[in-house]
Amino acid sequence: RKEVEQDPGPFNVPEGATVAFNCTYSNSASQSFFWYRQDCRKEPKLLMSVYSSGNEDGRFTAQLNRASQYISLLIRDSKLSDSATYLCVVGKYNNNDMRFGAGTRLTVKP
Amino acid sequence: DTAVSQTPKYLVTQMGNDKSIKCEQNLGHDTMYWYKQDSKKFLKIMFSYNNKELIINETVPNRFSPKSPDKAHLNLHINSLELGDSAVYFCASSQGGSSYEQYFGPGTRLTVT
């Protein structure tokens, strides 16, 4: 089993759609959780951290379920500029070890 | 100002050669990383340094040797390059460990022929 698993995708959605990505992680000792975004042929960039209480940043909402070892990302009112690969990232507390999921590709179409 | 820079951006070389990739960060971070992203886009950690000390050394062939002359630099030297080494190599830095955002360099696209 991979340490971090994501929906394989790709997701092709029209502008304005709501899309949800799921991620599961295998190491129950994991303490930090993130969603990164990677555009084609670019470096990954932090989209948002994920907290136990859930957090929202504009059109983006992240949720964490520690019991199920599950992370989600919800994008509302999709824009063309949201087209990218979304990477689920999990780390151990106070440790340099970060594990990336394989990513889920999103294409938002007009 | 570039936060994390890598050189070169592209590297094409033949099997058996030795090459180096340089990374520098001007963010004042104390932790730096090397990642490999293969053709399937899977990003995998290779090494992590904290204050010039090697913290993580994943199962990477010993042909790969990281060197950190100071906190702001983490270079990657690869000996006897193989076809399977072709990938994009990303350097990253963070202030502290895995609880913190990582800032990535633009990547070095290595092609071994």
mmCIF file of C-alpha atoms in Angstrom:
data_model
loop_
_atom_site.group_PDB
_atom_site.id
_atom_site.type_symbol
_atom_site.label_atom_id
_atom_site.label_comp_id
_atom_site.label_asym_id
_atom_site.label_seq_id
_atom_site.Cartn_x
_atom_site.Cartn_y
_atom_site.Cartn_z
ATOM 1 C CA ARG A 1 0.000 0.000 0.000
ATOM 2 C CA LYS A 2 1.362 3.445 -0.882
ATOM 3 C CA GLU A 3 1.946 5.810 2.007
ATOM 4 C CA VAL A 4 -0.225 8.505 0.447
ATOM 5 C CA GLU A 5 -2.911 7.592 -2.055
ATOM 6 C CA GLN A 6 -5.031 9.947 -4.096
ATOM 7 C CA ASP A 7 -7.853 9.714 -6.565
ATOM 8 C CA PRO A 8 -6.166 8.801 -9.831
ATOM 9 C CA GLY A 9 -8.089 11.337 -11.894
ATOM 10 C CA PRO A 10 -8.023 13.028 -14.266
ATOM 11 C CA PHE A 11 -10.948 15.237 -13.418
ATOM 12 C CA ASN A 12 -12.432 17.222 -16.291
ATOM 13 C CA VAL A 13 -15.054 19.684 -15.130
ATOM 14 C CA PRO A 14 -16.819 22.752 -16.559
ATOM 15 C CA GLU A 15 -16.234 26.204 -15.173
ATOM 16 C CA GLY A 16 -18.312 26.826 -12.106
ATOM 17 C CA ALA A 17 -18.413 23.192 -11.055
ATOM 18 C CA THR A 18 -17.616 21.914 -7.595
ATOM 19 C CA VAL A 19 -14.972 19.209 -7.460
ATOM 20 C CA ALA A 20 -13.673 17.142 -4.560
ATOM 21 C CA PHE A 21 -10.385 15.313 -4.211
ATOM 22 C CA ASN A 22 -9.712 12.567 -1.709
ATOM 23 C CA CYS A 23 -6.527 11.338 -0.153
ATOM 24 C CA THR A 24 -5.713 8.580 2.325
ATOM 25 C CA TYR A 25 -2.498 8.041 4.242
ATOM 26 C CA SER A 26 -1.167 4.901 5.857
ATOM 27 C CA ASN A 27 1.011 6.178 8.709
ATOM 28 C CA SER A 28 -1.067 6.940 11.775
ATOM 29 C CA ALA A 29 1.888 8.867 13.240
ATOM 30 C CA SER A 30 1.483 11.537 10.582
ATOM 31 C CA GLN A 31 0.917 14.962 12.050
ATOM 32 C CA SER A 32 1.055 17.515 9.270
ATOM 33 C CA PHE A 33 -1.080 17.641 6.183
ATOM 34 C CA PHE A 34 -1.055 19.832 3.126
ATOM 35 C CA TRP A 35 -2.415 20.299 -0.341
ATOM 36 C CA TYR A 36 0.064 21.502 -2.930
ATOM 37 C CA ARG A 37 -0.639 22.572 -6.457
ATOM 38 C CA GLN A 38 1.652 21.848 -9.383
ATOM 39 C CA ASP A 39 1.183 23.449 -12.770
ATOM 40 C CA CYS A 40 2.499 21.721 -15.858
ATOM 41 C CA ARG A 41 6.308 21.758 -15.948
ATOM 42 C CA LYS A 42 6.451 23.906 -12.823
ATOM 43 C CA GLU A 43 7.384 23.336 -9.222
ATOM 44 C CA PRO A 44 4.842 22.408 -6.541
ATOM 45 C CA LYS A 45 3.480 25.282 -4.469
ATOM 46 C CA LEU A 46 1.570 25.197 -1.235
ATOM 47 C CA LEU A 47 -2.167 25.595 -1.701
ATOM 48 C CA MET A 48 -3.172 25.177 1.914
ATOM 49 C CA SER A 49 -2.379 23.400 5.119
ATOM 50 C CA VAL A 50 -4.998 21.039 6.498
ATOM 51 C CA TYR A 51 -6.076 21.244 10.121
ATOM 52 C CA SER A 52 -8.112 18.841 12.223
ATOM 53 C CA SER A 53 -10.941 21.323 12.505
ATOM 54 C CA GLY A 54 -11.055 21.807 8.764
ATOM 55 C CA ASN A 55 -10.154 25.048 7.089
ATOM 56 C CA GLU A 56 -11.325 27.214 4.268
ATOM 57 C CA ASP A 57 -9.538 29.642 2.000
ATOM 58 C CA GLY A 58 -11.890 31.336 -0.409
ATOM 59 C CA ARG A 59 -13.251 28.711 -2.770
ATOM 60 C CA PHE A 60 -11.073 25.976 -1.263
ATOM 61 C CA THR A 61 -12.007 23.852 1.735
ATOM 62 C CA ALA A 62 -9.782 21.197 3.268
ATOM 63 C CA GLN A 63 -10.893 18.535 5.712
ATOM 64 C CA LEU A 64 -8.982 16.022 7.791
ATOM 65 C CA ASN A 65 -10.356 12.868 9.388
ATOM 66 C CA ARG A 66 -7.646 11.377 11.572
ATOM 67 C CA ALA A 67 -9.672 8.333 12.548
ATOM 68 C CA SER A 68 -10.097 7.356 8.911
ATOM 69 C CA GLN A 69 -6.693 8.743 7.893
ATOM 70 C CA TYR A 70 -8.403 10.675 5.167
ATOM 71 C CA ILE A 71 -7.919 14.164 3.738
ATOM 72 C CA SER A 72 -10.108 15.983 1.274
ATOM 73 C CA LEU A 73 -10.011 19.133 -0.813
ATOM 74 C CA LEU A 74 -13.145 20.781 -2.132
ATOM 75 C CA ILE A 75 -12.995 23.412 -4.847
ATOM 76 C CA ARG A 76 -16.138 25.442 -5.419
ATOM 77 C CA ASP A 77 -16.964 27.544 -8.470
ATOM 78 C CA SER A 78 -14.034 26.142 -10.479
ATOM 79 C CA LYS A 79 -12.055 28.565 -12.622
ATOM 80 C CA LEU A 80 -10.000 27.863 -15.697
ATOM 81 C CA SER A 81 -6.963 28.855 -13.664
ATOM 82 C CA ASP A 82 -7.608 26.009 -11.224
ATOM 83 C CA SER A 83 -6.406 23.555 -13.879
ATOM 84 C CA ALA A 84 -3.370 21.875 -12.357
ATOM 85 C CA THR A 85 -2.272 18.768 -10.516
ATOM 86 C CA TYR A 86 -3.179 18.697 -6.834
ATOM 87 C CA LEU A 87 -0.793 16.895 -4.525
ATOM 88 C CA CYS A 88 -1.718 15.536 -1.129
ATOM 89 C CA VAL A 89 1.251 15.762 1.256
ATOM 90 C CA VAL A 90 1.686 14.174 4.660
ATOM 91 C CA GLY A 91 4.456 14.648 7.198
ATOM 92 C CA LYS A 92 5.470 13.344 10.596
ATOM 93 C CA TYR A 93 5.574 15.868 13.398
ATOM 94 C CA ASN A 94 8.883 17.595 13.965
ATOM 95 C CA ASN A 95 10.437 15.448 11.321
ATOM 96 C CA ASN A 96 11.724 16.306 7.911
ATOM 97 C CA ASP A 97 9.978 13.390 6.272
ATOM 98 C CA MET A 98 7.328 14.476 3.785
ATOM 99 C CA ARG A 99 5.391 12.043 1.632
ATOM 100 C CA PHE A 100 3.648 13.125 -1.528
ATOM 101 C CA GLY A 101 0.718 11.489 -3.218
ATOM 102 C CA ALA A 102 0.942 10.850 -6.935
ATOM 103 C CA GLY A 103 -1.336 13.808 -7.581
ATOM 104 C CA THR A 104 -4.723 14.292 -9.180
ATOM 105 C CA ARG A 105 -4.938 16.215 -12.394
ATOM 106 C CA LEU A 106 -7.759 18.709 -12.762
ATOM 107 C CA THR A 107 -8.781 20.319 -16.030
ATOM 108 C CA VAL A 108 -11.431 23.024 -15.908
ATOM 109 C CA LYS A 109 -13.032 23.668 -19.273
ATOM 110 C CA PRO A 110 -14.985 26.679 -20.531
ATOM 111 C CA ASP B 1 14.201 37.793 -5.794
ATOM 112 C CA THR B 2 14.297 34.064 -6.380
ATOM 113 C CA ALA B 3 13.656 32.209 -3.121
ATOM 114 C CA VAL B 4 14.989 28.785 -4.139
ATOM 115 C CA SER B 5 17.141 28.578 -7.231
ATOM 116 C CA GLN B 6 18.612 25.610 -9.028
ATOM 117 C CA THR B 7 21.191 25.303 -11.751
ATOM 118 C CA PRO B 8 21.141 24.125 -14.387
ATOM 119 C CA LYS B 9 17.499 24.107 -15.429
ATOM 120 C CA TYR B 10 18.121 21.518 -18.126
ATOM 121 C CA LEU B 11 20.824 18.903 -18.226
ATOM 122 C CA VAL B 12 21.344 16.462 -21.070
ATOM 123 C CA THR B 13 24.178 14.024 -20.691
ATOM 124 C CA GLN B 14 25.313 10.564 -21.642
ATOM 125 C CA MET B 15 25.269 7.413 -19.585
ATOM 126 C CA GLY B 16 28.280 6.984 -17.390
ATOM 127 C CA ASN B 17 28.969 10.683 -16.943
ATOM 128 C CA ASP B 18 29.138 12.485 -13.589
ATOM 129 C CA LYS B 19 27.076 15.633 -13.088
ATOM 130 C CA SER B 20 26.112 18.053 -10.348
ATOM 131 C CA ILE B 21 23.026 20.125 -9.666
ATOM 132 C CA LYS B 22 23.283 23.166 -7.439
ATOM 133 C CA CYS B 23 20.632 24.594 -5.160
ATOM 134 C CA GLU B 24 20.562 27.797 -3.173
ATOM 135 C CA GLN B 25 17.884 29.352 -0.997
ATOM 136 C CA ASN B 26 17.799 32.925 0.293
ATOM 137 C CA LEU B 27 14.911 32.441 2.707
ATOM 138 C CA GLY B 28 17.049 31.806 5.774
ATOM 139 C CA HIS B 29 15.586 28.329 6.144
ATOM 140 C CA ASP B 30 17.479 25.671 8.045
ATOM 141 C CA THR B 31 16.104 22.628 6.232
ATOM 142 C CA MET B 32 16.675 21.675 2.620
ATOM 143 C CA TYR B 33 15.536 18.736 0.516
ATOM 144 C CA TRP B 34 16.074 16.963 -2.760
ATOM 145 C CA TYR B 35 13.146 15.324 -4.537
ATOM 146 C CA LYS B 36 12.936 13.274 -7.703
ATOM 147 C CA GLN B 37 9.883 13.461 -9.952
ATOM 148 C CA ASP B 38 9.788 10.682 -12.496
ATOM 149 C CA SER B 39 7.918 10.404 -15.772
ATOM 150 C CA LYS B 40 4.757 9.354 -13.938
ATOM 151 C CA LYS B 41 4.918 12.638 -12.027
ATOM 152 C CA PHE B 42 5.408 10.915 -8.679
ATOM 153 C CA LEU B 43 7.410 13.166 -6.360
ATOM 154 C CA LYS B 44 9.686 11.229 -4.034
ATOM 155 C CA ILE B 45 11.963 12.530 -1.306
ATOM 156 C CA MET B 46 15.625 11.629 -1.691
ATOM 157 C CA PHE B 47 17.490 13.573 0.978
ATOM 158 C CA SER B 48 16.847 16.078 3.703
ATOM 159 C CA TYR B 49 19.371 18.268 5.487
ATOM 160 C CA ASN B 50 18.880 20.273 8.645
ATOM 161 C CA ASN B 51 21.570 22.808 9.493
ATOM 162 C CA LYS B 52 23.963 21.034 7.143
ATOM 163 C CA GLU B 53 23.297 17.675 8.795
ATOM 164 C CA LEU B 54 21.844 14.801 6.807
ATOM 165 C CA ILE B 55 18.483 13.855 8.321
ATOM 166 C CA ILE B 56 16.820 11.737 5.675
ATOM 167 C CA ASN B 57 18.526 9.483 3.211
ATOM 168 C CA GLU B 58 15.964 7.438 1.399
ATOM 169 C CA THR B 59 16.751 4.318 -0.543
ATOM 170 C CA VAL B 60 18.749 6.094 -3.161
ATOM 171 C CA PRO B 61 21.711 4.550 -5.007
ATOM 172 C CA ASN B 62 24.999 5.650 -3.507
ATOM 173 C CA ARG B 63 25.825 7.154 -6.892
ATOM 174 C CA PHE B 64 23.832 10.114 -5.563
ATOM 175 C CA SER B 65 25.691 12.192 -3.032
ATOM 176 C CA PRO B 66 24.311 15.377 -1.507
ATOM 177 C CA LYS B 67 26.606 18.049 -0.161
ATOM 178 C CA SER B 68 25.666 20.977 2.002
ATOM 179 C CA PRO B 69 28.509 23.481 2.348
ATOM 180 C CA ASP B 70 26.284 25.798 4.379
ATOM 181 C CA LYS B 71 22.642 26.200 5.377
ATOM 182 C CA ALA B 72 21.784 28.055 2.193
ATOM 183 C CA HIS B 73 23.153 25.498 -0.230
ATOM 184 C CA LEU B 74 22.443 21.861 -0.968
ATOM 185 C CA ASN B 75 24.057 20.374 -4.019
ATOM 186 C CA LEU B 76 23.466 16.996 -5.594
ATOM 187 C CA HIS B 77 26.235 15.084 -7.296
ATOM 188 C CA ILE B 78 25.429 12.046 -9.411
ATOM 189 C CA ASN B 79 28.075 9.589 -10.511
ATOM 190 C CA SER B 80 27.892 7.123 -13.384
ATOM 191 C CA LEU B 81 24.576 8.347 -14.680
ATOM 192 C CA GLU B 82 22.053 5.766 -15.867
ATOM 193 C CA LEU B 83 19.039 5.994 -18.147
ATOM 194 C CA GLY B 84 16.744 5.547 -15.150
ATOM 195 C CA ASP B 85 18.102 8.706 -13.573
ATOM 196 C CA SER B 86 16.240 10.759 -16.166
ATOM 197 C CA ALA B 87 13.712 12.802 -14.218
ATOM 198 C CA VAL B 88 13.049 16.247 -12.847
ATOM 199 C CA TYR B 89 14.964 16.950 -9.646
ATOM 200 C CA PHE B 90 13.517 19.523 -7.278
ATOM 201 C CA CYS B 91 15.290 21.220 -4.450
ATOM 202 C CA ALA B 92 13.160 22.598 -1.616
ATOM 203 C CA SER B 93 13.603 24.363 1.683
ATOM 204 C CA SER B 94 11.525 24.955 4.787
ATOM 205 C CA GLN B 95 11.855 26.664 8.141
ATOM 206 C CA GLY B 96 11.933 23.615 10.324
ATOM 207 C CA GLY B 97 10.676 20.162 9.546
ATOM 208 C CA SER B 98 7.568 18.626 8.139
ATOM 209 C CA SER B 99 5.152 20.947 9.903
ATOM 210 C CA TYR B 100 6.124 23.801 7.676
ATOM 211 C CA GLU B 101 5.536 24.866 4.113
ATOM 212 C CA GLN B 102 8.180 23.799 1.661
ATOM 213 C CA TYR B 103 9.369 26.164 -1.011
ATOM 214 C CA PHE B 104 10.488 24.460 -4.179
ATOM 215 C CA GLY B 105 13.029 25.459 -6.744
ATOM 216 C CA PRO B 106 12.058 25.471 -10.434
ATOM 217 C CA GLY B 107 13.467 21.979 -10.978
ATOM 218 C CA THR B 108 16.280 20.540 -13.059
ATOM 219 C CA ARG B 109 15.198 18.386 -15.955
ATOM 220 C CA LEU B 110 17.843 15.698 -16.347
ATOM 221 C CA THR B 111 17.918 13.597 -19.488
ATOM 222 C CA VAL B 112 20.371 10.751 -19.731
ATOM 223 C CA THR B 113 20.944 9.376 -23.221
#
